[in-house]
Amino acid sequence: MSILDNIQNKQKTALLKVAEILRDTKGSGRALLVGGCVRDGLLGIPAKDIDIEVYGLDADAVEAALKPHFRLDTVGRAFGVFILKGLDIDIALPRRESRIGPKHTDFKVEGDPHMSPEEAASRRDFTINAISCDPLTGDMLDPYDGIPDLKARRLRHVSEAFSEDPLRVLRGMQFIARFDLTAAPETIALCRQLSPEHLPMERLWEEWKKLILKGQQIRKGLNFLKDCDWLQYFPELAALDGCEQEPQWHPEGDVWTHTGHCLDAYAAHRIGDEWEDLVVGFAVLCHDFGKPDTTYTDDNGRIRSPRHDVLGVPIAKTFLERLTRQKKIFEEVLPLVEQHMRPLALYRDGAGDSAIRRLAARVKRIDRLVRVAHADKNGR
């Protein structure tokens, strides 16, 4: 199967035209498909966003060649980046990036049209994202063995440059959850040396969103985070690990294990509405945050967590505040955490329509709560 088979016809036509135009510009241009669209194509997943890297031409030559044929967004031109408007196609020159400070913005960026594809790929995060494809010939460029890694479902960093952006740990988390990967031991060891200290919450949020919206095995992604010793940066999650539950109701094990199972159950029943899935997914992630502070063993040897639903709300809020300032997230996720036990209680009590209507008013949409309760039940 060709990489192009997984690209929409409109985009395919445009990218082939781009490659032909740049090939014929000064007789030295070469356009390569790079990154996620190549990875997804090899996995048979339809590509939405197309990234093209151009070799052998400077920014002036690329702009002059493409401007007569496409509507170009040149906002990123200073960094050698152009966007084909209306096509979800990004075109970039290879760049040299070097860290000059601790913050995520502390990078010196220099475009270099004469850089080789191999050298450019050395700056990428994981080998599965360092594969290139020539759309005109179909040739695959894989200098860091990303294709064998993809076939083996292995997540492996490309080089020591990986350490320059700690966000890559969270990228690894969501890639593992999305593509059922297993991290190489050397990659886990490198991740343990990194921290998210200087990362802005906006960047953290985007990776957590991808985990919740795209992860197929979310539990596996979270376990990667644990293996990398990154739970220390999310103490609300760390507290779940080792928090015991009553075996009669939770034979699967502790709250950490239960939460992972719940998230996988949620992922299997996403509805495809991004906002609804986001709200429900984060509610499932946070629904038992109150258990570590409320769990005890009673006189009969039974493990109990009274009022963990209500007392977990401020803890869930603290966790979410690490990731976002979106007021709507708090307004819609936290009531689901607080009320996640109510559907079962109402069912057991044979509650009438008025009780259900009151509950629906508290959580805004009763179907969300039903989905959270379903995930909770199927996480056992």
Coordinates of N, CA, C and O in Angstrom, one line a residue, residues 6-182:
N6 N -3.6 6.7 1.7 CA -4.3 7.1 2.9 C -4.5 8.7 3.0 O -4.8 9.2 4.1
I7 N -4.3 9.3 1.9 CA -4.4 10.8 1.8 C -5.6 11.2 0.9 O -5.8 10.6 -0.1
Q8 N -6.4 12.1 1.4 CA -7.6 12.5 0.6 C -7.2 13.0 -0.8 O -6.1 13.6 -1.0
N9 N -8.0 12.8 -1.8 CA -7.7 13.1 -3.2 C -7.3 14.5 -3.4 O -6.4 14.9 -4.1
K10 N -8.1 15.5 -2.7 CA -7.8 16.9 -2.9 C -6.4 17.2 -2.4 O -5.6 17.9 -3.0
Q11 N -6.0 16.7 -1.2 CA -4.7 16.9 -0.7 C -3.6 16.2 -1.5 O -2.5 16.7 -1.7
K12 N -3.9 15.0 -2.0 CA -3.0 14.2 -2.8 C -2.6 15.0 -4.1 O -1.5 15.1 -4.4
T13 N -3.7 15.5 -4.7 CA -3.4 16.3 -5.9 C -2.5 17.5 -5.6 O -1.6 17.8 -6.4
A14 N -2.8 18.2 -4.5 CA -2.1 19.4 -4.2 C -0.6 19.1 -3.8 O 0.3 19.7 -4.3
L15 N -0.4 18.0 -3.0 CA 1.0 17.7 -2.6 C 1.8 17.2 -3.8 O 3.0 17.5 -3.9
L16 N 1.2 16.5 -4.7 CA 2.0 16.0 -5.9 C 2.3 17.2 -6.8 O 3.4 17.3 -7.3
K17 N 1.4 18.2 -6.9 CA 1.7 19.4 -7.6 C 2.8 20.2 -7.0 O 3.7 20.7 -7.6
V18 N 2.8 20.3 -5.6 CA 3.9 21.0 -4.9 C 5.2 20.3 -5.2 O 6.2 21.0 -5.5
A19 N 5.2 19.0 -5.1 CA 6.5 18.3 -5.3 C 7.0 18.5 -6.7 O 8.2 18.6 -6.9
E20 N 6.1 18.5 -7.7 CA 6.6 18.6 -9.1 C 7.1 20.1 -9.3 O 8.1 20.3 -10.0
I21 N 6.4 21.0 -8.8 CA 6.8 22.4 -8.9 C 8.2 22.7 -8.3 O 9.1 23.3 -8.9
L22 N 8.4 22.2 -7.1 CA 9.6 22.4 -6.4 C 10.8 21.6 -7.0 O 11.9 22.0 -7.0
R23 N 10.4 20.4 -7.5 CA 11.5 19.6 -8.2 C 12.0 20.4 -9.4 O 13.2 20.3 -9.8
D24 N 11.1 21.1 -10.1 CA 11.5 21.8 -11.3 C 12.0 23.2 -11.1 O 12.4 23.9 -12.0
T25 N 12.0 23.6 -9.8 CA 12.5 25.0 -9.5 C 14.0 24.9 -9.3 O 14.5 24.2 -8.4
K26 N 14.7 25.5 -10.2 CA 16.2 25.5 -10.2 C 16.8 24.1 -10.3 O 18.0 23.9 -10.1
G27 N 15.9 23.2 -10.6 CA 16.3 21.8 -10.8 C 16.9 21.1 -9.6 O 17.6 20.1 -9.7
S28 N 16.6 21.7 -8.4 CA 17.3 21.2 -7.2 C 16.3 21.0 -6.0 O 16.8 20.5 -5.0
G29 N 15.1 21.3 -6.1 CA 14.2 21.1 -5.0 C 13.7 19.7 -4.8 O 13.5 19.0 -5.8
R30 N 13.5 19.3 -3.6 CA 12.9 18.0 -3.3 C 11.9 18.1 -2.1 O 12.3 18.6 -1.1
A31 N 10.7 17.7 -2.4 CA 9.7 17.7 -1.3 C 9.4 16.3 -0.8 O 9.2 15.4 -1.6
L32 N 9.5 16.2 0.5 CA 9.3 14.9 1.2 C 8.1 15.0 2.1 O 8.0 16.0 2.9
L33 N 7.3 14.0 2.1 CA 6.3 13.8 3.2 C 7.0 13.4 4.5 O 7.9 12.5 4.4
V34 N 6.7 14.0 5.6 CA 7.4 13.7 6.8 C 6.4 13.5 8.0 O 5.2 14.0 7.9
G35 N 6.8 13.0 9.1 CA 6.1 13.0 10.3 C 4.9 12.1 10.4 O 4.9 10.9 9.8
G36 N 3.8 12.6 11.0 CA 2.7 11.8 11.3 C 1.9 11.2 10.1 O 1.4 10.1 10.1
C37 N 1.9 11.9 9.0 CA 1.2 11.4 7.8 C 1.9 10.2 7.2 O 1.2 9.3 6.7
V38 N 3.2 10.1 7.4 CA 3.9 8.9 6.9 C 3.7 7.8 7.9 O 3.4 6.6 7.5
R39 N 3.8 8.1 9.1 CA 3.6 7.0 10.2 C 2.2 6.5 10.1 O 2.0 5.2 10.0
D40 N 1.2 7.3 10.0 CA -0.2 6.9 9.9 C -0.5 6.1 8.6 O -1.2 5.1 8.6
G41 N 0.2 6.6 7.5 CA 0.0 5.9 6.2 C 0.5 4.4 6.3 O -0.1 3.5 5.8
L42 N 1.7 4.3 7.0 CA 2.2 2.9 7.1 C 1.3 2.0 8.0 O 1.3 0.8 7.9
L43 N 0.6 2.7 8.9 CA -0.4 1.9 9.7 C -1.7 1.7 9.1 O -2.6 1.1 9.7
G44 N -1.9 2.3 7.9 CA -3.2 2.2 7.2 C -4.2 3.2 7.8 O -5.5 3.0 7.6
I45 N -3.8 4.2 8.5 CA -4.7 5.2 9.1 C -4.8 6.4 8.2 O -3.8 7.0 7.7
P46 N -6.0 6.9 7.8 CA -6.2 8.0 7.0 C -5.5 9.2 7.6 O -5.6 9.5 8.8
A47 N -4.7 9.9 6.8 CA -4.0 11.1 7.2 C -4.8 12.4 7.0 O -5.5 12.5 6.0
K48 N -4.9 13.2 8.0 CA -5.6 14.5 7.9 C -4.7 15.6 7.6 O -4.9 16.4 6.7
D49 N -3.7 15.8 8.5 CA -2.7 16.9 8.3 C -1.5 16.4 7.6 O -0.9 15.4 8.0
I50 N -1.1 17.1 6.6 CA 0.0 16.7 5.7 C 1.2 17.6 6.0 O 1.1 18.9 5.9
D51 N 2.4 17.1 6.3 CA 3.6 17.9 6.5 C 4.6 17.5 5.4 O 4.9 16.4 5.2
I52 N 5.1 18.6 4.8 CA 6.0 18.4 3.7 C 7.3 19.2 4.1 O 7.3 20.3 4.6
E53 N 8.5 18.5 3.9 CA 9.7 19.2 4.2 C 10.5 19.4 2.8 O 10.5 18.4 2.0
V54 N 11.0 20.6 2.6 CA 11.6 20.9 1.3 C 13.1 21.0 1.4 O 13.6 21.7 2.3
Y55 N 13.8 20.3 0.6 CA 15.3 20.3 0.6 C 15.8 21.0 -0.7 O 15.2 20.8 -1.8
G56 N 16.9 21.7 -0.6 CA 17.6 22.2 -1.8 C 17.1 23.6 -2.2 O 17.7 24.2 -3.2
L57 N 16.1 24.2 -1.5 CA 15.6 25.5 -1.9 C 15.5 26.4 -0.6 O 15.1 25.9 0.4
D58 N 15.8 27.7 -0.8 CA 15.6 28.5 0.4 C 14.1 29.0 0.4 O 13.3 28.8 -0.5
A59 N 13.8 29.8 1.5 CA 12.4 30.2 1.7 C 11.9 31.1 0.5 O 10.8 31.0 0.1
D60 N 12.8 32.0 0.0 CA 12.4 32.9 -1.1 C 12.0 32.1 -2.3 O 11.0 32.4 -3.0
A61 N 12.8 31.1 -2.6 CA 12.6 30.2 -3.8 C 11.3 29.4 -3.7 O 10.5 29.3 -4.6
V62 N 11.0 28.9 -2.5 CA 9.8 28.1 -2.2 C 8.6 29.0 -2.4 O 7.6 28.7 -3.0
E63 N 8.6 30.2 -1.8 CA 7.5 31.1 -1.8 C 7.2 31.6 -3.3 O 6.1 31.6 -3.8
A64 N 8.3 31.9 -4.0 CA 8.1 32.4 -5.4 C 7.6 31.3 -6.3 O 6.8 31.5 -7.2
A65 N 8.0 30.0 -6.0 CA 7.5 28.9 -6.9 C 6.1 28.6 -6.6 O 5.3 28.2 -7.5
L66 N 5.6 28.6 -5.3 CA 4.3 28.2 -5.0 C 3.2 29.2 -5.1 O 2.0 28.9 -5.3
K67 N 3.6 30.5 -4.9 CA 2.6 31.6 -4.8 C 1.7 31.7 -6.0 O 0.5 31.9 -5.8
P68 N 2.2 31.5 -7.2 CA 1.3 31.6 -8.4 C 0.2 30.4 -8.4 O -0.8 30.5 -9.1
H69 N 0.4 29.4 -7.6 CA -0.5 28.2 -7.8 C -1.3 27.9 -6.5 O -2.4 27.2 -6.6
F70 N -0.9 28.5 -5.4 CA -1.7 28.2 -4.1 C -1.9 29.5 -3.3 O -1.1 30.4 -3.5
R71 N -2.8 29.4 -2.4 CA -3.0 30.5 -1.4 C -2.1 30.2 -0.3 O -2.3 29.2 0.4
L72 N -1.1 31.0 -0.1 CA -0.1 30.7 1.0 C -0.3 31.5 2.2 O -0.6 32.7 2.1
D73 N -0.3 30.9 3.4 CA -0.2 31.6 4.6 C 1.3 31.7 5.0 O 1.9 30.7 5.2
T74 N 1.8 32.9 5.1 CA 3.2 33.1 5.3 C 3.6 33.6 6.7 O 4.6 34.1 6.9
V75 N 2.6 33.4 7.6 CA 2.9 33.9 9.0 C 4.2 33.3 9.6 O 4.9 33.9 10.3
G76 N 4.5 32.0 9.3 CA 5.6 31.4 9.8 C 6.9 31.4 8.9 O 7.8 30.7 9.1
R77 N 6.8 32.3 7.9 CA 7.9 32.4 6.9 C 9.3 32.6 7.5 O 10.3 32.1 7.0
A78 N 9.4 33.4 8.6 CA 10.6 33.6 9.3 C 11.3 32.3 9.7 O 12.5 32.3 9.9
F79 N 10.5 31.3 10.0 CA 11.0 30.0 10.4 C 11.0 29.0 9.2 O 11.2 27.8 9.5
G80 N 10.8 29.5 8.0 CA 10.8 28.7 6.9 C 9.5 27.8 6.8 O 9.6 26.7 6.3
V81 N 8.4 28.3 7.3 CA 7.1 27.5 7.3 C 6.1 28.2 6.5 O 5.8 29.4 6.6
F82 N 5.4 27.5 5.6 CA 4.3 28.0 4.8 C 3.1 27.0 5.0 O 3.3 25.8 5.1
I83 N 1.9 27.6 4.9 CA 0.7 26.7 5.0 C -0.1 26.9 3.7 O -0.3 28.1 3.3
L84 N -0.6 25.8 3.1 CA -1.4 25.9 2.0 C -2.9 26.1 2.5 O -3.4 25.1 3.1
K85 N -3.4 27.2 2.3 CA -4.7 27.5 2.9 C -5.8 26.6 2.4 O -5.9 26.3 1.2
G86 N -6.7 26.1 3.3 CA -7.8 25.3 2.9 C -7.4 23.8 2.6 O -8.3 23.1 2.2
L87 N -6.2 23.4 2.8 CA -5.8 22.1 2.4 C -5.2 21.3 3.6 O -4.9 20.1 3.4
D88 N -4.9 21.9 4.7 CA -4.3 21.2 5.9 C -2.9 20.7 5.5 O -2.6 19.5 5.8
I89 N -2.2 21.5 4.7 CA -0.9 21.0 4.3 C 0.1 22.1 4.7 O 0.0 23.3 4.4
D90 N 1.1 21.7 5.5 CA 2.2 22.5 6.0 C 3.5 22.2 5.2 O 3.8 21.0 5.0
I91 N 4.2 23.3 4.8 CA 5.4 23.1 4.1 C 6.5 23.8 4.9 O 6.3 25.0 5.3
A92 N 7.6 23.1 5.1 CA 8.7 23.7 5.9 C 10.0 23.3 5.4 O 10.2 22.3 4.7
L93 N 11.0 24.2 5.6 CA 12.4 23.9 5.3 C 13.0 23.2 6.6 O 12.5 23.5 7.7
P94 N 13.9 22.4 6.4 CA 14.6 21.8 7.6 C 15.2 22.8 8.4 O 15.7 23.8 7.9
R95 N 15.2 22.7 9.7 CA 15.7 23.7 10.6 C 16.7 23.1 11.6 O 16.6 22.0 12.0
R96 N 17.6 23.9 12.0 CA 18.5 23.6 13.1 C 18.0 24.3 14.4 O 17.7 25.5 14.4
E97 N 17.8 23.5 15.4 CA 17.3 24.1 16.7 C 18.3 23.7 17.8 O 18.7 22.6 17.9
S98 N 18.7 24.7 18.5 CA 19.6 24.5 19.7 C 19.1 25.2 20.9 O 18.6 26.4 20.8
R99 N 19.1 24.5 22.0 CA 18.6 25.1 23.3 C 19.5 26.2 23.8 O 20.7 26.0 23.9
I100 N 18.9 27.3 24.2 CA 19.7 28.4 24.7 C 19.3 28.8 26.1 O 19.7 29.8 26.7
G101 N 18.3 28.1 26.7 CA 17.8 28.3 28.0 C 16.8 27.2 28.5 O 16.5 26.3 27.7
P102 N 16.3 27.3 29.7 CA 15.5 26.2 30.2 C 14.0 26.2 29.7 O 13.4 25.2 29.8
K103 N 13.5 27.3 29.2 CA 12.1 27.4 28.8 C 11.9 26.7 27.5 O 12.8 26.6 26.7
H104 N 10.6 26.4 27.2 CA 10.3 25.8 25.9 C 10.5 26.7 24.7 O 10.7 26.3 23.6
T105 N 10.5 28.0 25.0 CA 10.8 29.0 23.9 C 12.2 29.3 23.8 O 12.6 30.1 22.9
D106 N 13.1 28.8 24.6 CA 14.5 29.2 24.6 C 15.3 28.3 23.6 O 16.1 27.5 24.0
F107 N 14.9 28.5 22.3 CA 15.6 27.8 21.3 C 16.1 28.8 20.2 O 15.4 29.7 19.9
K108 N 17.2 28.5 19.7 CA 17.7 29.3 18.5 C 17.4 28.4 17.3 O 17.7 27.3 17.2
V109 N 16.6 29.0 16.4 CA 16.1 28.3 15.2 C 16.8 28.9 13.9 O 16.7 30.1 13.7
E110 N 17.4 28.0 13.1 CA 18.0 28.5 11.9 C 17.6 27.5 10.8 O 17.7 26.3 10.9
G111 N 17.1 28.1 9.7 CA 16.7 27.3 8.5 C 18.0 26.9 7.7 O 18.9 27.7 7.7
D112 N 18.0 25.7 7.2 CA 19.1 25.2 6.4 C 18.6 24.4 5.2 O 18.4 23.2 5.4
P113 N 18.4 25.0 4.1 CA 17.9 24.2 3.0 C 18.8 23.1 2.4 O 18.4 22.3 1.7
H114 N 20.1 23.2 2.8 CA 21.1 22.3 2.4 C 21.3 21.1 3.3 O 22.1 20.2 3.1
M115 N 20.5 21.1 4.4 CA 20.6 20.0 5.4 C 20.1 18.7 4.7 O 19.2 18.7 3.9
S116 N 20.7 17.6 5.1 CA 20.3 16.3 4.5 C 19.0 15.8 5.2 O 18.8 16.1 6.4
P117 N 18.2 15.0 4.6 CA 17.0 14.4 5.3 C 17.4 13.6 6.5 O 16.7 13.7 7.5
E118 N 18.6 13.0 6.5 CA 19.0 12.2 7.6 C 19.3 13.1 8.8 O 18.9 12.8 10.0
E119 N 20.0 14.2 8.6 CA 20.3 15.1 9.6 C 19.0 15.8 10.2 O 18.9 16.0 11.4
A120 N 18.1 16.1 9.3 CA 16.8 16.7 9.7 C 16.1 15.8 10.6 O 15.5 16.1 11.6
A121 N 16.0 14.5 10.2 CA 15.3 13.5 10.9 C 15.9 13.2 12.3 O 15.2 12.8 13.2
S122 N 17.2 13.6 12.5 CA 17.8 13.3 13.8 C 17.3 14.2 14.9 O 17.5 13.9 16.1
R123 N 16.5 15.3 14.5 CA 16.0 16.2 15.5 C 14.6 15.8 15.9 O 14.0 16.4 16.8
R124 N 14.0 14.8 15.3 CA 12.6 14.4 15.6 C 12.6 13.6 16.9 O 13.7 13.1 17.4
D125 N 11.4 13.4 17.4 CA 11.3 12.8 18.7 C 11.5 11.3 18.7 O 12.5 10.7 19.3
F126 N 10.7 10.5 18.0 CA 10.7 9.1 18.0 C 11.0 8.6 16.6 O 10.7 9.2 15.6
T127 N 11.6 7.4 16.5 CA 12.0 6.9 15.2 C 10.7 6.7 14.3 O 10.9 6.8 13.1
I128 N 9.6 6.4 14.8 CA 8.4 6.2 14.0 C 7.9 7.5 13.4 O 7.1 7.5 12.5
N129 N 8.4 8.6 13.9 CA 8.1 10.0 13.3 C 9.2 10.5 12.5 O 9.2 11.7 12.1
A130 N 10.3 9.7 12.3 CA 11.5 10.2 11.6 C 11.6 9.5 10.2 O 12.7 9.4 9.6
I131 N 10.5 9.0 9.7 CA 10.4 8.4 8.4 C 9.9 9.4 7.3 O 9.0 10.2 7.6
S132 N 10.6 9.4 6.2 CA 10.2 10.3 5.1 C 9.8 9.5 3.9 O 10.2 8.4 3.7
C133 N 9.0 10.2 3.0 CA 8.5 9.5 1.8 C 8.6 10.5 0.7 O 8.0 11.6 0.8
D134 N 9.2 10.2 -0.5 CA 9.2 11.0 -1.7 C 7.9 10.7 -2.4 O 7.7 9.6 -2.9
P135 N 6.9 11.6 -2.5 CA 5.6 11.3 -3.1 C 5.7 11.1 -4.6 O 4.8 10.4 -5.1
L136 N 6.7 11.6 -5.2 CA 6.9 11.4 -6.7 C 7.4 10.0 -7.0 O 7.1 9.5 -8.1
T137 N 8.2 9.4 -6.2 CA 8.8 8.1 -6.5 C 8.3 7.0 -5.6 O 8.5 5.8 -5.9
G138 N 7.8 7.4 -4.4 CA 7.4 6.4 -3.5 C 8.5 5.9 -2.6 O 8.3 5.0 -1.7
D139 N 9.7 6.4 -2.8 CA 10.9 6.0 -2.0 C 10.7 6.4 -0.6 O 10.3 7.5 -0.2
M140 N 11.1 5.4 0.3 CA 11.0 5.7 1.8 C 12.4 5.9 2.3 O 13.4 5.2 1.9
L141 N 12.6 7.0 3.1 CA 13.8 7.3 3.7 C 13.7 7.0 5.2 O 12.8 7.7 5.9
D142 N 14.4 6.1 5.7 CA 14.2 5.7 7.1 C 15.6 5.5 7.8 O 16.0 4.4 8.1
P143 N 16.3 6.6 8.0 CA 17.7 6.5 8.5 C 17.8 6.0 10.0 O 18.9 5.6 10.4
Y144 N 16.7 6.0 10.7 CA 16.8 5.6 12.1 C 15.9 4.4 12.4 O 15.5 4.1 13.6
D145 N 15.6 3.6 11.4 CA 14.9 2.3 11.5 C 13.5 2.5 12.2 O 13.1 1.7 13.0
G146 N 12.8 3.5 11.7 CA 11.4 3.7 12.2 C 10.4 2.7 11.7 O 9.5 2.3 12.4
I147 N 10.6 2.2 10.5 CA 9.7 1.2 9.9 C 9.8 -0.1 10.7 O 8.8 -0.7 11.1
P148 N 11.0 -0.6 11.0 CA 11.1 -1.9 11.8 C 10.5 -1.6 13.2 O 9.8 -2.5 13.8
D149 N 10.7 -0.4 13.8 CA 10.1 -0.1 15.1 C 8.6 -0.1 15.0 O 7.9 -0.6 15.9
L150 N 8.1 0.4 13.9 CA 6.6 0.5 13.8 C 6.0 -0.9 13.6 O 5.0 -1.2 14.3
K151 N 6.7 -1.7 12.9 CA 6.2 -3.1 12.7 C 6.3 -3.9 14.0 O 5.4 -4.7 14.3
A152 N 7.3 -3.6 14.9 CA 7.5 -4.2 16.2 C 6.6 -3.5 17.2 O 6.7 -4.0 18.4
R153 N 5.9 -2.5 16.9 CA 5.2 -1.7 17.8 C 6.1 -1.2 19.0 O 5.7 -1.3 20.2
R154 N 7.2 -0.7 18.6 CA 8.2 -0.2 19.5 C 8.4 1.3 19.5 O 8.5 1.9 18.4
L155 N 8.4 2.0 20.6 CA 8.6 3.4 20.7 C 10.0 3.6 21.2 O 10.4 3.2 22.3
R156 N 10.8 4.3 20.3 CA 12.2 4.5 20.6 C 12.6 5.9 20.2 O 12.2 6.4 19.1
H157 N 13.3 6.6 21.0 CA 13.8 8.0 20.7 C 14.8 7.9 19.6 O 15.6 6.9 19.5
V158 N 14.9 9.0 18.9 CA 15.9 9.1 17.8 C 17.3 9.3 18.2 O 18.2 8.6 17.8
S159 N 17.5 10.3 19.1 CA 18.8 10.7 19.5 C 18.8 11.4 20.9 O 17.7 11.6 21.4
E160 N 19.9 11.8 21.4 CA 20.0 12.5 22.7 C 19.3 13.8 22.6 O 19.0 14.4 23.6
A161 N 19.1 14.4 21.4 CA 18.4 15.6 21.2 C 17.0 15.5 21.8 O 16.3 16.6 22.0
F162 N 16.5 14.3 22.0 CA 15.1 14.1 22.6 C 15.0 14.9 23.8 O 13.9 15.4 24.2
S163 N 16.1 15.0 24.6 CA 16.0 15.6 25.9 C 15.8 17.1 25.9 O 15.4 17.7 26.9
E164 N 15.9 17.7 24.7 CA 15.7 19.2 24.6 C 14.3 19.6 24.8 O 14.0 20.8 25.1
D165 N 13.3 18.7 24.7 CA 11.9 19.1 24.9 C 11.3 18.0 25.7 O 10.8 17.0 25.2
P166 N 11.1 18.2 27.0 CA 10.5 17.3 27.9 C 9.1 16.9 27.6 O 8.5 15.9 28.0
L167 N 8.4 17.7 26.8 CA 7.0 17.4 26.4 C 7.0 16.1 25.6 O 5.9 15.4 25.6
R168 N 8.1 15.7 25.1 CA 8.1 14.4 24.4 C 7.8 13.2 25.2 O 7.4 12.2 24.7
V169 N 7.9 13.3 26.5 CA 7.5 12.3 27.4 C 6.0 12.1 27.3 O 5.5 11.0 27.2
L170 N 5.2 13.2 27.3 CA 3.8 13.1 27.2 C 3.4 12.7 25.8 O 2.3 12.1 25.6
R171 N 4.2 13.1 24.8 CA 3.9 12.7 23.4 C 4.0 11.1 23.4 O 3.2 10.5 22.8
G172 N 5.0 10.6 24.1 CA 5.2 9.2 24.1 C 4.0 8.5 24.8 O 3.5 7.5 24.3
M173 N 3.5 9.1 25.8 CA 2.3 8.6 26.5 C 1.2 8.4 25.6 O 0.5 7.4 25.5
Q174 N 0.8 9.5 24.8 CA -0.3 9.4 23.9 C -0.1 8.5 22.7 O -1.0 7.9 22.2
F175 N 1.2 8.5 22.2 CA 1.5 7.6 21.1 C 1.3 6.1 21.5 O 0.8 5.3 20.7
I176 N 1.8 5.8 22.7 CA 1.7 4.4 23.2 C 0.2 4.0 23.3 O -0.2 2.9 22.9
A177 N -0.6 5.0 23.8 CA -2.1 4.7 23.9 C -2.8 4.6 22.6 O -3.7 3.8 22.4
R178 N -2.3 5.4 21.6 CA -3.0 5.4 20.3 C -2.6 4.2 19.5 O -3.5 3.6 18.8
F179 N -1.4 3.8 19.5 CA -0.9 2.8 18.5 C -0.4 1.5 19.1 O 0.2 0.7 18.5
D180 N -0.7 1.3 20.4 CA -0.4 0.1 21.1 C 1.1 -0.2 21.0 O 1.5 -1.3 20.5
L181 N 1.9 0.7 21.5 CA 3.4 0.6 21.4 C 3.9 0.2 22.8 O 3.3 0.3 23.8
T182 N 5.1 -0.3 22.7 CA 5.9 -0.6 24.0 C 7.2 0.2 23.9 O 7.9 0.1 22.9

